[in-house]
Amino acid sequence: MKIVKLKKAFPGVIALNEIDLEINKGEVHALVGENGAGKSTLIKLVVGAYKKDSGEIYFDNQKVEFTSPAQAFQSGLSVIYQENSLIPQLTVIQNIFLGVEHFTSLGILDEKKIYEQYLSITKQLGFELPPFEKVRNLGVAEQKLVEILKALIHKVKFIIMDEPTASLSENEVEHLFRIISELKSNKISVLYITHLLGEVFKIADRITVLRDGKKINTVPIKDVNREKVVTMMVGESLKNAYTSVFTEVKKREKVVLQVKNLKRKPRVNGISFELFAGEVLGIAGLRGAGKTELSRLLFGADRLEDGSIIINNKPVRFRSPLDAVNHGVSLVPEDRKKDALILMLELYKNITLPTLEQFTSKGVILSGKEIAATRRAIEKLDIKTSGVKQITRYLSGGNQQKVAISKWLQANPIVLIMDEPTQGIDVKAKLEIYNIVRKLAETGVCIIFISSEVSEVVKVSDRIIVLSQGKISAEFKHGVSQEEIMRTILKEE
Amino acid sequence: MEKKINLQRYLYIINKNGILFIFLLLCILLSIITPGFLSWVNILNVLRQSSIIGIMAIGTTFVIIGGGFDISVGSTLVLTAAMCVGLQYYMHWGLAIVLVLIMGALIGLFNGFLAAKIHIPAIIATLGTMTIIRGLAYLYTGGYPLYVEAPDFAFIGTGYLGPIPFPVILLIIMVAFWQFILERTRLGRYTCALGGNKEAARLSGVQVDYYHILTFVVGGLMAAMSGVVYASRLLSVTPLAGQGYELDAIASTVIGGTSVSGGEGSVVRTLVGVLLLTIIANVFNLMGIHIYVQYVVKGAIILSAVGFDTYSKFRQ
């Protein structure tokens, strides 16, 4: 696999800037970088999920231009994502052979031949799976194995693994690594994408670091150590540029929110913290560390298994998001399309949805008041739209995110939780959101700012906690460097 | 980019109001082809024929906008109509109507409970209740037609206020009332919100289950009201009545541009959908075309209306 000057731009941001990358036959090549560095864009371009702007991709010495992941798969290129792409109702063997079943001359499934091939390949790789078990009854690790087997049966020459260990236990990870080395000896190349540097040093031959859509370097693994890789990921000159939105660290005067020993297995395993009026609390951590799950617990979107939440010295118990809203807690969810917005509805209907009560008199909605409030919201957050009645779907990502935030401002929250509020939006919109966060904090709102982009957590927070495996693993004050937090996060493996 | 967005908006507007254009076009065309089509008598006739399905379809519209589906309304019509007649043996017709409307609302409550709380897919939940209610209608009537002699009660289905039939007035009032509810009250707004994206609505602090159930209550209530009009018009009810009415109500709703997947729609446009179907039947009758052909044409209209909606969404 050879990639030459691959480039992709989204409106307002260059996601990948002329990346060159070469991966040899039978090589395990690690691709690392912070969130937003361009790793997933790179994969999507390679397998044809996105269309590239320019550049060339060679696969097996041939120039290729895949138009869909399915086409890439048929040509011998498989991607194993964090979430699996198996069909849960089918058995292991049915999944593995899906699309390449053997048939007898009468067109009937040749179960015997299928089973023989299954046996020979599992023997070769040295692992066992229950072939006639339905995939939904398997554990996550076993499902990963099924996916790998499926790729092998389909005669794949190149496997891309996108954070494959995110939901695996230690033993399962070991098992996966053994299989990867087995793949290697079968001359299959692996492009391994991860946040966890420990894994990289265990299995990779070479490592490529991406940062801000640019390739920093490709080096053989034996020539670098962990320190060097972190520095490559974070960059050295960036630290100083981070304080621009920050005015002053808030004095801790009044405790607004106390959270004690929150639990909901498996992702939240006893989290306690306090939040002061007007404070921005940043929460950092890897994918799967429990950040989103914590935000949902605080908002009453999921049931609490154990622990307590105290707001302004009063214990509260949220049975639904409505309870949370009534107690002054608001959440801007991570997935704005799925959880935050009703895309088919007009802008103003989205903005007034949580606070519709304010706009009704004797049960009747006062359209004039509603539209005036929407106009103010558009002005306040500078939402680019053709009008209050524009269908929300047609707004750009950054503007949709502003709508997701501004719908809560009307509710005058005491605590505003924002989960990945800058995901998938361009640099300028990000900066505007940081400013909104700081301004809100100045008016006394407490903000919980959750992000897997450490650079922005450092930038907007008065205080930062790092989550790891559903627990708080470290706490920092404003002024801590991005590098230090990255180090804490990566140490947790 | 700009242009594309404009095109999308344009498509959206056509999609939203296309049914009105088609309806007006058809009316103009028909008034040219068929003399007597635009006569006062025929217009009132079409409206009166539309009143029962029209009232029922209001409820169906609410259910579908809320992301649900209700195929039990035809059975609800027959049970409530039979009860409305049968109860008059023991009480004043006014009281019978009130009881029957409550009955409809309770059926809706049960449907909503099954869909929202037990999480049975709405079409299956109402398939079950459809069968149960039809069975109850047979049990109630013993399988025989019920009759009633009540000139006062008959006014609802056959009377006139001035030159206009009472069921037509009732239909227009109901359409106006529920369109207002849909556009200008929280019930209406939340119905759109939960049909558009239930989880986002929940995370905005909307009591989604409560409102989801309420849409079914509206569906049952309006089915019962159409049952009252039906009973009053015929003054006799057999347990076989009302079969396929739910399909006409659903067809009118989707022809009226209510999104099959929920989130958007309009009671007024549903009325246009009802009128469209009635007019086609009306004209075919005037022209002497066999009823079998009508079925084919009706099916084709449903497919083209819904196909336009779903395909233009797919293209986005």
Short mmCIF file of C-alpha atoms in Angstrom, two decimals, chain A residues 296 299-302 321-322 325 331 333 337-342 344-346 348-349 352-354 356-357 360 363-367 370 386 389-391 393-394 407-408, chain B residues 1 5 8-9 11-12 16 180-190 192-207 259 261-264 313 316:
data_model
loop_
_atom_site.label_atom_id
_atom_site.label_comp_id
_atom_site.label_asym_id
_atom_site.label_seq_id
_atom_site.Cartn_x
_atom_site.Cartn_y
_atom_site.Cartn_z
CA ARG A 296 -25.87 11.00 30.74
CA PHE A 299 -28.63 14.53 33.18
CA GLY A 300 -30.93 11.67 34.17
CA ALA A 301 -30.77 10.15 30.69
CA ASP A 302 -29.66 6.84 32.19
CA PRO A 321 -34.05 14.30 31.66
CA LEU A 322 -37.10 16.41 32.47
CA VAL A 325 -34.01 20.22 33.44
CA LEU A 331 -26.93 18.61 28.49
CA PRO A 333 -25.16 15.65 23.93
CA LYS A 337 -27.78 14.56 14.90
CA LYS A 338 -29.00 11.63 16.91
CA ASP A 339 -29.53 13.09 20.37
CA ALA A 340 -29.63 16.87 20.27
CA LEU A 341 -31.57 18.09 17.27
CA ILE A 342 -34.69 17.28 15.37
CA MET A 344 -36.48 17.82 10.02
CA LEU A 345 -37.98 20.63 12.07
CA GLU A 346 -37.49 24.35 11.66
CA TYR A 348 -37.03 27.97 15.92
CA LYS A 349 -38.81 24.78 16.93
CA THR A 352 -37.57 26.62 21.92
CA LEU A 353 -38.19 22.89 22.45
CA PRO A 354 -36.82 22.59 26.01
CA LEU A 356 -41.70 25.79 25.26
CA GLU A 357 -43.50 26.48 28.51
CA THR A 360 -47.16 29.48 25.97
CA GLY A 363 -51.82 26.43 26.57
CA VAL A 364 -51.38 28.33 23.32
CA ILE A 365 -47.95 28.88 21.82
CA LEU A 366 -47.15 32.53 21.22
CA SER A 367 -45.44 32.38 17.84
CA GLU A 370 -41.01 32.35 20.06
CA SER A 386 -31.39 31.95 6.04
CA LYS A 389 -37.83 28.94 9.77
CA GLN A 390 -34.93 27.26 8.04
CA ILE A 391 -35.00 23.48 8.33
CA ARG A 393 -30.88 19.82 8.54
CA TYR A 394 -29.63 22.40 6.05
CA LYS A 407 -31.64 25.82 22.91
CA TRP A 408 -30.44 25.42 26.49
CA MET B 1 -23.72 24.75 -2.77
CA ILE B 5 -29.76 24.12 -0.94
CA GLN B 8 -33.68 21.17 -1.79
CA ARG B 9 -35.87 23.84 -0.28
CA LEU B 11 -38.33 20.28 -3.50
CA TYR B 12 -39.36 20.48 0.11
CA LYS B 16 -45.23 19.84 1.37
CA PHE B 180 -54.79 24.62 15.79
CA ILE B 181 -53.75 22.03 18.39
CA LEU B 182 -51.07 20.78 16.04
CA GLU B 183 -49.62 24.18 15.28
CA ARG B 184 -50.15 26.19 18.38
CA THR B 185 -50.05 23.97 21.45
CA ARG B 186 -47.44 21.94 23.23
CA LEU B 187 -49.24 18.70 22.37
CA GLY B 188 -48.84 19.50 18.68
CA ARG B 189 -45.27 20.69 18.91
CA TYR B 190 -44.15 17.76 21.03
CA CYS B 192 -43.80 16.66 15.82
CA ALA B 193 -40.70 16.58 17.99
CA LEU B 194 -41.06 13.00 19.14
CA GLY B 195 -41.98 11.81 15.68
CA GLY B 196 -38.96 13.61 14.28
CA ASN B 197 -36.47 12.30 16.82
CA LYS B 198 -37.75 10.70 20.00
CA GLU B 199 -34.40 10.51 21.78
CA ALA B 200 -33.55 14.14 21.04
CA ALA B 201 -37.00 15.13 22.31
CA ARG B 202 -36.45 13.11 25.50
CA LEU B 203 -33.06 14.72 26.02
CA SER B 204 -34.73 18.11 25.60
CA GLY B 205 -36.87 17.37 28.63
CA VAL B 206 -40.03 16.35 26.78
CA GLN B 207 -42.13 13.65 28.48
CA SER B 259 -44.29 11.85 6.57
CA SER B 261 -41.72 8.12 9.42
CA GLY B 262 -43.27 10.90 11.50
CA GLY B 263 -42.28 14.43 12.47
CA GLU B 264 -44.23 16.48 9.99
CA LYS B 313 -35.77 11.97 1.33
CA GLN B 316 -31.04 13.96 0.33
#
